[in-house]
Short mmCIF file of C-alpha atoms and ligand atoms in Angstrom, two decimals:
data_model
loop_
_atom_site.label_atom_id
_atom_site.label_comp_id
_atom_site.label_asym_id
_atom_site.label_seq_id
_atom_site.Cartn_x
_atom_site.Cartn_y
_atom_site.Cartn_z
CA MET Z 587 -21.74 -94.68 -85.21
CA ILE Z 588 -25.27 -95.51 -84.14
CA ARG Z 589 -26.00 -97.47 -86.94
CA LYS Z 590 -23.27 -99.99 -85.86
CA PHE Z 591 -24.11 -100.08 -82.43
CA LEU Z 592 -27.66 -101.13 -83.17
CA HIS Z 593 -26.11 -103.96 -85.32
CA ARG Z 594 -24.26 -104.99 -82.26
CA ILE Z 595 -27.34 -105.18 -80.13
CA PHE Z 596 -29.26 -106.79 -82.75
CA SER Z 597 -27.22 -109.55 -83.57
CA PHE Z 598 -26.62 -110.16 -79.56
CA SER Z 599 -30.23 -110.17 -78.62
CA SER Z 600 -31.47 -112.42 -81.53
CA ASN Z 601 -29.13 -114.88 -80.67
CA GLU Z 602 -30.19 -114.91 -77.01
CA SER Z 603 -34.02 -114.24 -77.56
CA VAL Z 604 -34.67 -117.56 -79.66
CA THR Z 605 -34.35 -119.83 -76.33
CA ALA Z 606 -33.46 -119.17 -72.76
CA GLY Z 607 -30.22 -121.39 -72.18
CA PRO Z 608 -27.40 -121.56 -74.62
CA VAL Z 609 -28.47 -122.37 -78.04
CA PHE Z 610 -25.05 -123.15 -79.34
CA ARG Z 611 -21.77 -124.62 -78.26
CA THR Z 612 -18.56 -122.98 -78.76
CA ILE Z 613 -15.36 -125.18 -79.64
CA GLY Z 614 -12.03 -123.72 -78.73
CA SER Z 615 -8.87 -124.30 -81.00
CA GLU Z 616 -7.07 -126.72 -78.61
CA GLN Z 617 -10.46 -129.07 -79.45
CA HIS Z 618 -10.52 -128.21 -83.25
CA GLY Z 619 -7.32 -127.51 -84.01
CA ILE Z 620 -7.52 -124.83 -86.91
CA ALA Z 621 -5.53 -122.07 -86.33
CA ARG Z 622 -6.43 -118.47 -87.71
CA SER Z 623 -3.19 -118.88 -89.76
CA ARG Z 624 -4.89 -122.10 -91.67
CA ILE Z 625 -7.97 -119.55 -92.90
CA SER Z 626 -7.11 -118.00 -96.47
CA PRO Z 627 -5.40 -114.18 -95.94
CA GLY Z 628 -8.57 -112.99 -98.37
CA SER Z 629 -11.15 -114.27 -96.01
CA LEU Z 630 -9.54 -113.69 -92.97
CA LYS Z 631 -9.35 -110.06 -93.96
CA VAL Z 632 -12.63 -109.84 -94.57
CA ALA Z 633 -13.75 -111.15 -91.69
CA THR Z 634 -11.66 -108.80 -89.37
CA THR Z 635 -12.28 -105.94 -91.52
CA LEU Z 636 -15.84 -106.32 -91.14
CA GLN Z 637 -15.54 -107.07 -87.34
CA GLN Z 638 -13.47 -104.20 -87.02
CA ALA Z 639 -16.23 -102.09 -88.56
CA GLY Z 640 -18.62 -103.31 -85.75
CA TYR Z 641 -20.29 -106.41 -87.61
CA SER Z 642 -20.31 -109.97 -86.67
CA ALA Z 643 -18.43 -112.06 -89.46
CA TYR Z 644 -17.44 -115.66 -89.33
CA VAL Z 645 -15.77 -117.89 -91.84
CA VAL Z 646 -18.53 -120.40 -92.59
CA GLY Z 647 -19.79 -123.38 -94.70
CA GLY Z 648 -17.48 -125.61 -96.83
CA ALA Z 649 -14.12 -124.24 -95.67
CA VAL Z 650 -14.66 -124.72 -92.09
CA ARG Z 651 -15.97 -128.45 -92.76
CA ASP Z 652 -12.86 -129.17 -95.29
CA LEU Z 653 -10.28 -127.67 -93.05
CA LEU Z 654 -11.63 -130.14 -89.96
CA LEU Z 655 -11.63 -133.12 -92.51
CA GLY Z 656 -7.79 -132.08 -93.28
CA LEU Z 657 -8.87 -131.06 -96.88
CA LYS Z 658 -8.07 -127.80 -98.79
CA PRO Z 659 -10.85 -125.72 -99.08
CA LYS Z 660 -12.00 -124.96 -102.58
CA ASP Z 661 -13.42 -121.31 -101.85
CA TYR Z 662 -14.09 -119.25 -98.33
CA ASP Z 663 -17.45 -118.29 -97.44
CA VAL Z 664 -18.13 -115.21 -94.91
CA ALA Z 665 -21.27 -114.75 -92.91
CA THR Z 666 -22.35 -111.47 -91.51
CA ASN Z 667 -25.47 -109.48 -89.92
CA ALA Z 668 -24.20 -106.43 -92.09
CA THR Z 669 -26.72 -106.26 -95.36
CA PRO Z 670 -24.79 -106.48 -98.65
CA GLU Z 671 -25.42 -102.69 -99.21
CA GLU Z 672 -23.26 -102.26 -95.83
CA VAL Z 673 -20.88 -104.88 -96.84
CA ARG Z 674 -20.49 -102.93 -100.19
CA ALA Z 675 -19.80 -99.83 -98.24
CA VAL Z 676 -16.92 -101.59 -96.00
CA PHE Z 677 -15.10 -102.55 -99.23
CA ARG Z 678 -14.17 -100.56 -102.24
CA HIS Z 679 -13.33 -103.47 -104.67
CA SER Z 680 -16.82 -105.64 -104.22
CA ARG Z 681 -19.93 -105.92 -105.75
CA ILE Z 682 -23.45 -107.44 -105.25
CA ILE Z 683 -24.38 -110.46 -107.03
CA GLY Z 684 -27.51 -113.01 -107.13
CA ARG Z 685 -31.06 -112.54 -107.09
CA ARG Z 686 -32.39 -115.28 -105.80
CA PHE Z 687 -29.98 -115.12 -103.17
CA ARG Z 688 -28.10 -111.72 -102.94
CA LEU Z 689 -24.73 -111.66 -101.69
CA VAL Z 690 -21.51 -109.43 -102.17
CA HIS Z 691 -18.24 -110.56 -104.05
CA VAL Z 692 -15.16 -108.97 -102.16
CA ILE Z 693 -11.95 -109.11 -103.90
CA SER Z 694 -8.96 -108.91 -101.06
CA ARG Z 695 -5.99 -110.30 -101.39
CA GLY Z 696 -6.29 -111.47 -104.69
CA GLU Z 697 -9.18 -113.89 -103.39
CA THR Z 698 -12.83 -113.51 -104.23
CA VAL Z 699 -14.37 -113.94 -101.19
CA GLU Z 700 -18.52 -114.65 -100.90
CA VAL Z 701 -20.06 -112.53 -98.26
CA SER Z 702 -23.64 -113.19 -97.40
CA THR Z 703 -26.12 -111.86 -95.05
CA PHE Z 704 -27.56 -113.92 -92.00
CA ARG Z 705 -30.50 -115.24 -93.78
CA GLY Z 706 -33.84 -115.53 -91.65
CA LYS Z 707 -36.67 -117.55 -91.93
CA VAL Z 708 -38.93 -116.64 -94.89
CA SER Z 709 -42.61 -117.99 -93.78
CA ASP Z 710 -42.51 -116.27 -90.78
CA ASN Z 711 -41.54 -112.99 -91.83
CA ALA Z 712 -44.97 -110.86 -92.34
CA ALA Z 713 -43.67 -107.68 -93.81
CA VAL Z 714 -41.92 -109.62 -96.50
CA ALA Z 715 -44.67 -111.89 -97.10
CA LYS Z 716 -46.83 -108.63 -97.87
CA ASN Z 717 -44.36 -107.56 -100.69
CA MET Z 718 -43.96 -110.93 -102.27
CA ARG Z 719 -46.76 -112.82 -103.77
CA ALA Z 720 -45.27 -116.17 -103.07
CA HIS Z 721 -42.29 -117.80 -101.44
CA THR Z 722 -42.86 -121.00 -103.06
CA ASP Z 723 -44.08 -122.41 -105.70
CA GLU Z 724 -46.74 -125.28 -106.07
CA THR Z 725 -44.03 -127.98 -105.30
CA GLY Z 726 -42.77 -126.39 -101.90
CA ARG Z 727 -39.72 -124.89 -103.87
CA LEU Z 728 -38.53 -121.37 -102.63
CA LEU Z 729 -38.38 -118.58 -104.90
CA HIS Z 730 -36.84 -116.09 -102.91
CA ASP Z 731 -34.03 -116.46 -100.23
CA ASN Z 732 -33.41 -112.85 -99.31
CA VAL Z 733 -35.03 -112.30 -95.96
CA PHE Z 734 -32.22 -111.27 -93.66
CA GLY Z 735 -32.16 -112.42 -89.92
CA SER Z 736 -30.09 -113.57 -86.99
CA GLN Z 737 -26.86 -115.92 -86.85
CA GLU Z 738 -29.26 -118.88 -85.40
CA GLU Z 739 -32.04 -118.46 -87.91
CA ASP Z 740 -29.02 -118.38 -90.74
CA VAL Z 741 -27.71 -121.75 -88.98
CA ARG Z 742 -31.00 -123.35 -89.59
CA ARG Z 743 -31.15 -122.09 -93.49
CA ARG Z 744 -28.15 -123.89 -94.17
CA ASP Z 745 -27.93 -127.17 -95.70
CA PHE Z 746 -26.23 -129.73 -93.57
CA THR Z 747 -25.07 -129.65 -90.29
CA ILE Z 748 -21.36 -130.18 -91.17
CA ASN Z 749 -21.88 -126.82 -93.46
CA ALA Z 750 -23.38 -125.02 -90.76
CA LEU Z 751 -20.48 -124.43 -88.28
CA PHE Z 752 -19.12 -120.57 -88.03
CA TYR Z 753 -15.39 -119.98 -87.10
CA ASP Z 754 -14.45 -116.69 -85.49
CA PRO Z 755 -10.98 -115.70 -86.58
CA GLY Z 756 -11.05 -113.07 -83.88
CA THR Z 757 -11.19 -115.79 -81.20
CA GLU Z 758 -10.12 -118.86 -83.00
CA GLU Z 759 -13.52 -120.55 -81.76
CA ILE Z 760 -16.01 -122.72 -83.95
CA ILE Z 761 -19.66 -121.55 -82.98
CA ASP Z 762 -21.66 -124.91 -83.43
CA TYR Z 763 -25.48 -124.99 -83.31
CA LEU Z 764 -26.64 -128.29 -84.51
CA ASN Z 765 -23.94 -130.60 -83.57
CA GLY Z 766 -22.02 -130.18 -86.95
CA PHE Z 767 -19.04 -130.84 -85.11
CA GLU Z 768 -19.83 -134.45 -84.22
CA ASP Z 769 -20.95 -134.97 -87.29
CA VAL Z 770 -17.97 -133.80 -89.29
CA LYS Z 771 -15.93 -136.38 -86.84
CA ALA Z 772 -18.48 -138.97 -87.27
CA LYS Z 773 -18.18 -138.52 -91.34
CA ARG Z 774 -22.05 -137.95 -91.28
CA LEU Z 775 -24.30 -136.27 -93.76
CA CYS Z 776 -27.11 -134.81 -92.24
CA ILE Z 777 -29.50 -132.41 -93.54
CA ILE Z 778 -31.02 -129.80 -91.08
CA GLY Z 779 -34.63 -129.73 -90.09
CA GLU Z 780 -37.15 -131.84 -91.61
CA PRO Z 781 -35.73 -133.82 -94.95
CA GLU Z 782 -38.60 -133.63 -97.20
CA GLN Z 783 -39.31 -130.02 -96.83
CA ARG Z 784 -35.63 -129.04 -96.97
CA TYR Z 785 -35.72 -130.74 -100.26
CA ARG Z 786 -39.15 -129.67 -101.58
CA GLU Z 787 -37.85 -125.92 -100.77
CA ASP Z 788 -34.50 -126.43 -103.08
CA PRO Z 789 -34.16 -129.99 -104.95
CA VAL Z 790 -30.79 -129.24 -105.66
CA ARG Z 791 -29.85 -129.89 -102.22
CA MET Z 792 -30.32 -133.74 -102.99
CA LEU Z 793 -27.40 -132.98 -105.89
CA ARG Z 794 -25.10 -131.75 -103.26
CA ALA Z 795 -25.90 -134.41 -100.83
CA VAL Z 796 -24.86 -136.91 -103.30
CA ARG Z 797 -21.50 -134.56 -104.32
CA LEU Z 798 -20.73 -133.78 -100.51
CA ALA Z 799 -21.03 -137.34 -99.79
CA ALA Z 800 -18.37 -138.41 -102.84
CA LYS Z 801 -15.98 -135.67 -102.31
CA LEU Z 802 -15.60 -135.97 -98.71
CA ASP Z 803 -16.03 -139.67 -98.53
CA ILE Z 804 -18.76 -139.73 -96.02
CA ARG Z 805 -21.79 -141.34 -95.71
CA ILE Z 806 -25.57 -139.73 -96.10
CA ASP Z 807 -26.96 -140.36 -92.84
CA ASP Z 808 -30.42 -142.50 -93.31
CA LYS Z 809 -32.92 -139.75 -92.68
CA THR Z 810 -31.45 -137.54 -94.75
CA ALA Z 811 -31.23 -140.44 -97.75
CA ALA Z 812 -34.44 -141.64 -97.31
CA PRO Z 813 -36.92 -139.25 -99.33
CA ILE Z 814 -34.23 -138.83 -102.23
CA GLY Z 815 -35.38 -141.34 -104.36
CA ASP Z 816 -39.05 -140.13 -104.25
CA LEU Z 817 -38.84 -136.46 -104.67
CA ALA Z 818 -36.03 -136.89 -107.48
CA PRO Z 819 -38.53 -135.43 -110.07
CA LEU Z 820 -38.66 -132.20 -108.59
CA LEU Z 821 -35.31 -131.49 -110.13
CA LEU Z 822 -37.00 -131.16 -113.15
CA ASN Z 823 -38.54 -127.82 -111.81
CA VAL Z 824 -35.24 -126.43 -110.95
CA PRO Z 825 -33.88 -124.00 -113.49
CA PRO Z 826 -31.94 -125.41 -116.05
CA ALA Z 827 -29.19 -122.48 -115.72
CA ARG Z 828 -28.84 -123.65 -112.10
CA LEU Z 829 -28.86 -127.47 -112.96
CA PHE Z 830 -26.02 -126.77 -114.86
CA ASP Z 831 -23.96 -124.87 -112.44
CA GLU Z 832 -24.59 -127.73 -110.15
CA MET Z 833 -23.80 -130.25 -112.81
CA LEU Z 834 -20.26 -128.65 -113.33
CA LYS Z 835 -19.34 -128.37 -109.72
CA LEU Z 836 -20.10 -132.16 -109.36
CA LEU Z 837 -18.51 -133.23 -112.55
CA PHE Z 838 -15.58 -131.20 -111.81
CA SER Z 839 -15.53 -132.04 -108.02
CA GLY Z 840 -12.59 -134.90 -108.59
CA HIS Z 841 -15.08 -137.15 -107.30
CA ALA Z 842 -17.47 -137.24 -110.56
CA LEU Z 843 -17.15 -140.88 -111.09
CA ALA Z 844 -18.37 -141.94 -107.64
CA ALA Z 845 -20.93 -139.22 -107.81
CA VAL Z 846 -22.30 -140.27 -111.11
CA ILE Z 847 -22.75 -143.75 -109.67
CA ASP Z 848 -24.47 -142.96 -106.73
CA LEU Z 849 -26.74 -140.65 -108.47
CA ARG Z 850 -27.79 -143.48 -110.94
CA ALA Z 851 -28.30 -145.11 -107.78
CA ARG Z 852 -30.52 -143.11 -106.06
CA GLY Z 853 -32.27 -142.56 -109.48
CA LEU Z 854 -31.30 -138.96 -109.18
CA HIS Z 855 -29.78 -138.43 -112.92
CA HIS Z 856 -33.36 -138.35 -114.83
CA GLY Z 857 -33.51 -134.57 -114.17
CA LEU Z 858 -30.29 -133.87 -114.82
CA LEU Z 859 -28.66 -135.86 -117.68
CA PRO Z 860 -31.43 -138.26 -119.03
CA ILE Z 861 -29.14 -139.49 -121.67
CA LEU Z 862 -27.26 -140.99 -118.92
CA ASP Z 863 -29.49 -144.02 -118.91
CA VAL Z 864 -29.06 -144.50 -122.73
CA ILE Z 865 -25.66 -144.03 -122.58
CA LEU Z 866 -24.90 -146.18 -119.51
CA GLU Z 867 -27.08 -149.42 -121.18
CA GLN Z 868 -24.52 -149.51 -123.87
CA PRO Z 869 -21.58 -151.30 -122.57
CA LEU Z 870 -18.72 -149.34 -124.68
CA GLY Z 871 -20.68 -146.28 -123.80
CA GLU Z 872 -20.37 -146.98 -120.06
CA ARG Z 873 -16.74 -147.62 -120.20
CA PHE Z 874 -16.35 -144.83 -122.54
CA ILE Z 875 -17.93 -142.62 -119.64
CA SER Z 876 -16.05 -144.13 -116.93
CA LEU Z 877 -12.79 -143.71 -118.92
CA VAL Z 878 -13.69 -139.73 -119.17
CA LEU Z 879 -15.08 -139.47 -115.88
CA LYS Z 880 -11.84 -140.88 -114.36
CA ASN Z 881 -9.80 -139.02 -116.39
CA THR Z 882 -11.51 -135.92 -115.40
CA ASP Z 883 -11.16 -136.53 -111.51
CA GLU Z 884 -7.63 -137.19 -112.40
CA ARG Z 885 -6.95 -133.55 -113.76
CA VAL Z 886 -9.01 -132.08 -111.06
CA ARG Z 887 -6.75 -133.94 -108.49
CA GLN Z 888 -3.44 -132.50 -110.11
CA ASP Z 889 -4.67 -128.76 -110.55
CA LYS Z 890 -4.63 -129.50 -114.31
CA PRO Z 891 -7.36 -127.32 -116.60
CA VAL Z 892 -10.46 -129.17 -117.30
CA SER Z 893 -13.03 -128.22 -119.89
CA PRO Z 894 -17.15 -128.00 -119.89
CA GLY Z 895 -16.69 -128.60 -123.50
CA PHE Z 896 -14.97 -131.51 -123.41
CA LEU Z 897 -16.78 -132.96 -120.98
CA PHE Z 898 -20.35 -132.65 -122.59
CA ALA Z 899 -18.78 -133.71 -125.83
CA ALA Z 900 -17.54 -136.91 -123.99
CA LEU Z 901 -20.75 -137.59 -122.41
CA LEU Z 902 -23.02 -137.07 -125.37
CA TRP Z 903 -20.43 -138.98 -127.65
CA HIS Z 904 -22.26 -142.32 -127.85
CA GLU Z 905 -25.59 -140.54 -128.30
CA VAL Z 906 -24.25 -138.86 -131.51
CA LEU Z 907 -22.52 -142.09 -132.49
CA ALA Z 908 -26.19 -143.65 -131.96
CA VAL Z 909 -28.49 -140.94 -133.96
CA TRP Z 910 -25.22 -140.74 -136.92
CA ASN Z 911 -25.81 -144.47 -137.19
CA THR Z 912 -29.24 -144.08 -137.94
CA HIS Z 913 -28.96 -141.25 -140.48
CA LEU Z 914 -26.48 -143.48 -142.24
CA GLN Z 915 -28.71 -146.74 -142.07
CA ALA Z 916 -31.14 -144.37 -143.90
CA GLY Z 917 -28.86 -144.20 -146.61
CA GLU Z 918 -27.51 -140.49 -145.92
CA LYS Z 919 -23.87 -139.16 -146.59
CA THR Z 920 -21.48 -139.94 -143.88
CA THR Z 921 -19.84 -136.22 -143.29
CA PRO Z 922 -23.28 -134.41 -143.50
CA ALA Z 923 -25.26 -137.35 -141.42
CA LEU Z 924 -22.59 -136.43 -138.50
CA HIS Z 925 -23.25 -132.82 -138.62
CA LYS Z 926 -26.54 -133.50 -138.83
CA SER Z 927 -26.37 -135.61 -135.58
CA MET Z 928 -24.41 -133.56 -133.80
CA GLY Z 929 -27.00 -130.60 -134.15
CA GLU Z 930 -29.66 -132.93 -133.05
CA VAL Z 931 -27.93 -134.34 -130.14
CA LEU Z 932 -26.91 -131.03 -129.01
CA SER Z 933 -30.28 -129.19 -129.22
CA ALA Z 934 -32.21 -131.91 -127.52
CA GLN Z 935 -29.79 -131.52 -124.54
CA ARG Z 936 -29.59 -128.05 -124.56
CA SER Z 937 -33.10 -126.85 -123.20
CA ARG Z 938 -33.01 -129.41 -120.28
CA LEU Z 939 -29.20 -129.21 -119.61
CA ALA Z 940 -28.76 -125.39 -120.35
CA ILE Z 941 -25.73 -125.99 -121.70
CA PRO Z 942 -24.48 -122.28 -122.89
CA HIS Z 943 -23.45 -121.26 -126.06
CA ARG Z 944 -20.13 -120.65 -125.46
CA HIS Z 945 -19.20 -124.33 -125.31
CA ASP Z 946 -20.36 -125.04 -128.51
CA SER Z 947 -17.68 -124.61 -130.85
CA ILE Z 948 -15.44 -126.92 -128.92
CA ILE Z 949 -18.08 -129.45 -128.70
CA TYR Z 950 -18.30 -129.60 -132.40
CA ASP Z 951 -15.20 -129.15 -132.79
CA ILE Z 952 -14.16 -132.13 -130.86
CA TRP Z 953 -16.75 -134.39 -132.63
CA SER Z 954 -16.40 -133.24 -136.38
CA MET Z 955 -12.62 -133.83 -135.73
CA GLN Z 956 -12.77 -137.55 -134.80
CA PRO Z 957 -13.29 -139.11 -138.37
CA ARG Z 958 -10.63 -137.19 -139.77
CA PHE Z 959 -8.07 -138.88 -137.38
CA GLN Z 960 -8.63 -141.80 -139.89
CA ALA Z 961 -7.20 -140.41 -142.78
CA ARG Z 962 -3.35 -141.50 -142.53
CA ALA Z 963 -2.34 -139.77 -145.89
CA GLY Z 964 -1.52 -136.73 -147.75
CA ARG Z 965 -1.50 -133.31 -145.97
CA LYS Z 966 -4.41 -134.17 -143.74
CA PRO Z 967 -2.81 -135.34 -140.69
CA PHE Z 968 -0.57 -131.80 -141.15
CA ARG Z 969 -3.90 -129.83 -141.39
CA LEU Z 970 -5.48 -131.77 -138.12
CA LEU Z 971 -2.34 -130.86 -135.93
CA GLU Z 972 -2.86 -127.31 -136.91
CA HIS Z 973 -6.54 -127.18 -135.79
CA PRO Z 974 -6.76 -124.97 -132.66
CA HIS Z 975 -8.51 -127.98 -130.76
CA PHE Z 976 -6.36 -130.36 -132.10
CA SER Z 977 -5.03 -131.26 -128.73
CA ALA Z 978 -8.78 -131.98 -127.08
CA ALA Z 979 -9.99 -133.81 -129.99
CA TYR Z 980 -6.70 -136.00 -129.49
CA ASP Z 981 -7.39 -136.55 -126.08
CA PHE Z 982 -10.86 -137.22 -127.10
CA MET Z 983 -9.90 -139.75 -129.67
CA LEU Z 984 -7.35 -141.46 -127.08
CA LEU Z 985 -10.31 -142.25 -124.46
CA ARG Z 986 -12.08 -143.40 -127.69
CA CYS Z 987 -9.15 -145.89 -128.01
CA LYS Z 988 -8.86 -146.83 -124.32
CA SER Z 989 -12.65 -147.49 -124.20
CA GLY Z 990 -12.30 -150.07 -127.15
CA GLU Z 991 -14.56 -148.25 -129.44
CA ILE Z 992 -11.85 -147.92 -132.19
CA ASP Z 993 -8.40 -149.29 -132.75
CA GLU Z 994 -5.40 -148.62 -129.87
CA GLU Z 995 -2.97 -148.83 -132.67
CA LEU Z 996 -4.90 -145.23 -134.30
CA GLY Z 997 -4.11 -143.99 -130.90
CA GLN Z 998 -0.38 -145.00 -130.61
CA TRP Z 999 0.14 -143.75 -134.30
CA TRP Z 1000 -1.22 -140.21 -133.38
CA GLN Z 1001 0.80 -139.80 -130.38
CA ILE Z 1002 4.27 -140.53 -132.19
CA PHE Z 1003 3.12 -138.58 -135.36
CA LYS Z 1004 2.52 -135.74 -133.07
CA ASP Z 1005 5.50 -135.85 -131.17
CA ALA Z 1006 7.51 -136.58 -134.17
CA ASP Z 1007 9.88 -133.87 -136.47
CA ASN Z 1008 8.65 -133.16 -139.73
CA ALA Z 1009 10.97 -135.61 -141.45
CA SER Z 1010 10.07 -138.69 -139.32
CA ARG Z 1011 6.06 -137.83 -139.97
CA GLU Z 1012 6.53 -137.27 -143.66
CA ALA Z 1013 8.16 -140.89 -143.43
CA MET Z 1014 5.33 -141.96 -141.19
CA LEU Z 1015 2.64 -141.01 -143.46
CA LEU Z 1016 4.82 -142.79 -146.79
CA GLN Z 1017 4.99 -145.94 -144.80
CA GLU Z 1018 1.19 -145.53 -144.14
CA SER Z 1019 -0.09 -144.67 -147.41
CA PRO Z 1020 -0.23 -147.97 -149.52
CA ALA Z 1021 -1.74 -149.44 -146.58
CA GLY Z 1022 -4.08 -147.08 -146.03
CA ARG Z 1023 -5.20 -146.82 -149.87
CA ARG Z 1024 -6.05 -150.66 -149.73
CA ARG Z 1025 -8.02 -150.30 -146.27
CA LYS Z 1026 -9.71 -147.54 -147.95
CA ARG Z 1027 -10.88 -149.82 -150.99
CA ARG Z 1028 -11.92 -152.21 -148.11
CA SER Z 1029 -14.01 -149.63 -146.41
CA ARG Z 1030 -15.61 -148.20 -149.10
CA SER Z 1031 -17.34 -151.49 -149.91
CA LYS Z 1032 -18.94 -151.22 -146.33
CA PRO Z 1033 -21.79 -148.93 -145.09
CA ALA Z 1034 -19.91 -146.57 -142.39
CA GLY Z 1035 -23.20 -146.86 -140.83
CA GLU Z 1036 -22.45 -150.46 -139.31
CA LYS Z 1037 -19.20 -149.78 -137.98
CA VAL Z 1038 -20.46 -147.46 -135.36
CA GLU Z 1039 -22.39 -150.45 -133.75
CA ALA Z 1040 -19.98 -153.00 -135.39
CA GLY Z 1041 -17.01 -152.44 -133.18
CA PRO Z 1042 -13.92 -150.77 -132.80
CA ALA Z 1043 -11.49 -152.39 -135.01
CA GLU Z 1044 -13.69 -151.65 -138.27
CA SER Z 1045 -14.14 -148.28 -137.58
CA ALA Z 1046 -10.39 -147.31 -137.33
CA ASP Z 1047 -10.20 -147.66 -141.05
CA GLN Z 1048 -12.91 -145.36 -141.71
CA GLU Z 1049 -12.00 -141.65 -143.43
CA ILE Z 1050 -14.03 -139.19 -143.42
CA SER Z 1051 -13.02 -135.67 -144.20
P1 ATP K 1137 -17.89 -126.28 -101.77
O1 ATP K 1137 -17.66 -125.01 -101.79
O2 ATP K 1137 -16.75 -127.40 -101.24
O3 ATP K 1137 -18.70 -126.89 -103.05
P2 ATP K 1137 -19.44 -125.52 -100.05
O4 ATP K 1137 -20.30 -126.23 -98.80
O5 ATP K 1137 -19.20 -124.63 -99.21
O6 ATP K 1137 -19.12 -126.58 -100.69
P3 ATP K 1137 -21.01 -123.55 -101.48
O7 ATP K 1137 -21.81 -123.42 -102.56
O8 ATP K 1137 -19.60 -122.78 -101.37
O9 ATP K 1137 -20.65 -125.01 -101.12
O10 ATP K 1137 -22.39 -123.08 -100.15
C1 ATP K 1137 -21.45 -122.47 -99.10
C2 ATP K 1137 -22.55 -122.72 -97.90
O11 ATP K 1137 -23.55 -121.95 -98.39
C3 ATP K 1137 -22.95 -124.15 -97.81
O12 ATP K 1137 -21.73 -124.60 -96.98
C4 ATP K 1137 -23.91 -124.10 -97.17
O13 ATP K 1137 -23.76 -124.17 -95.50
C5 ATP K 1137 -24.79 -122.91 -97.39
N1 ATP K 1137 -25.34 -123.50 -98.74
C6 ATP K 1137 -25.18 -123.77 -100.16
N2 ATP K 1137 -26.24 -123.98 -101.22
C7 ATP K 1137 -27.11 -123.98 -100.37
C8 ATP K 1137 -28.76 -124.80 -100.24
N3 ATP K 1137 -28.77 -124.98 -101.57
N4 ATP K 1137 -29.38 -124.79 -99.32
C9 ATP K 1137 -29.09 -124.30 -98.13
N5 ATP K 1137 -27.63 -123.84 -98.05
C10 ATP K 1137 -26.66 -123.79 -98.98
MG1 MG K 1138 -17.85 -123.42 -100.74
#
């Protein structure tokens, strides 16, 4: 009881003591229009339970922003003055996660709600400073962010003003310290504080700016955008696993194409997907990547499943083709050369992108199955159909057709073959086989390597198994 009472005093007084006047604006539901019923049941329950336990608790971040913009929030975050241990004690189905940023995952009404304790100002906290050797590295990147503080301090630790609105489910009011409400209405993305310092603290904020601008269809404010080009190399300093997570968020945001185009325009892709440069310089590669991203965006927007393995296989495909071609020109055999190229491309990318090994098998399967679509005789097409990753490899092959890399006719043939009954399939193969043999004879007289660069129509006749 005493602890909870102190908590109430603490959170109240810290708000008031920072400045004399009111430091925030309270916006009523008649103005912002978000009724309690629009909040997800899980986060509503978590916030109200914490409030009933004597803590302050609000729905924060992306969910409030998205609701104001009339979008469906992807997930809900709750911010509170309770410490992670105190949150743990209130909810049975909860666990503390994260190291750089400790927070609690609470399972409530089938939802996972992220509950974070108000963050404080790192540099001013002498007690913590004593216990930690350094808060930032030599580029200014924050290494720890586990200093707790008041609600106002928490607001200032957030990234953008539109992400710093607090919704109180008890009163249905929004608390706004930094004019985030106006920025939402004006569709303007403004970083909180001094832009360069904030990007140095966490270079991922530059990627978040691009992702949010694309996803929300809003403009990055000039001051917020200005330092991005110069600071882009700081991304090289971000741990690869974090980059990978952020990259996935961007690619699966439903607005990946717009975001990737903007990343390039702002020079941000170097630290992220260096290979994008190489790929986008090749006309076929650019066409293919655009199609793949468009396709992914459509799937995300239709709530269809998307696989990181598929996407990475696609993003790196033209790199594989280029390396494969080099090996073929050096006189290596087709299939071993392909496998060698796959390994080389993936390991070169892995160190930077931290593509987890669990995606390897699908990436390798999709790539190594591609030449097998050329074989339209005998039992091979049947064996291909039975492959556990057939569907992914088939979708991939269709995108190659669409991009002009291989003949559209191959995609059409497989579309029919895949959906046909067995008798019709046999008939299709019978029809195909003499022509197939003729084509095979012709294609044997050319080095397969030429086909990769030479263009779409030729490579459709290639059989590698
Ligand atoms: P979405 O969930 O739609 O991707 P979001 O803004 O909710 O967008 P989260 O990663 O869920 O993104 O983060 C929740 C909130 O935490 C943000 O709205 C922001 O206030 C804060 N936040 C997230 N990442 C950072 C960061 N790198 N620096 C400062 N604050 C951040
Ligand atoms: Mg969120």
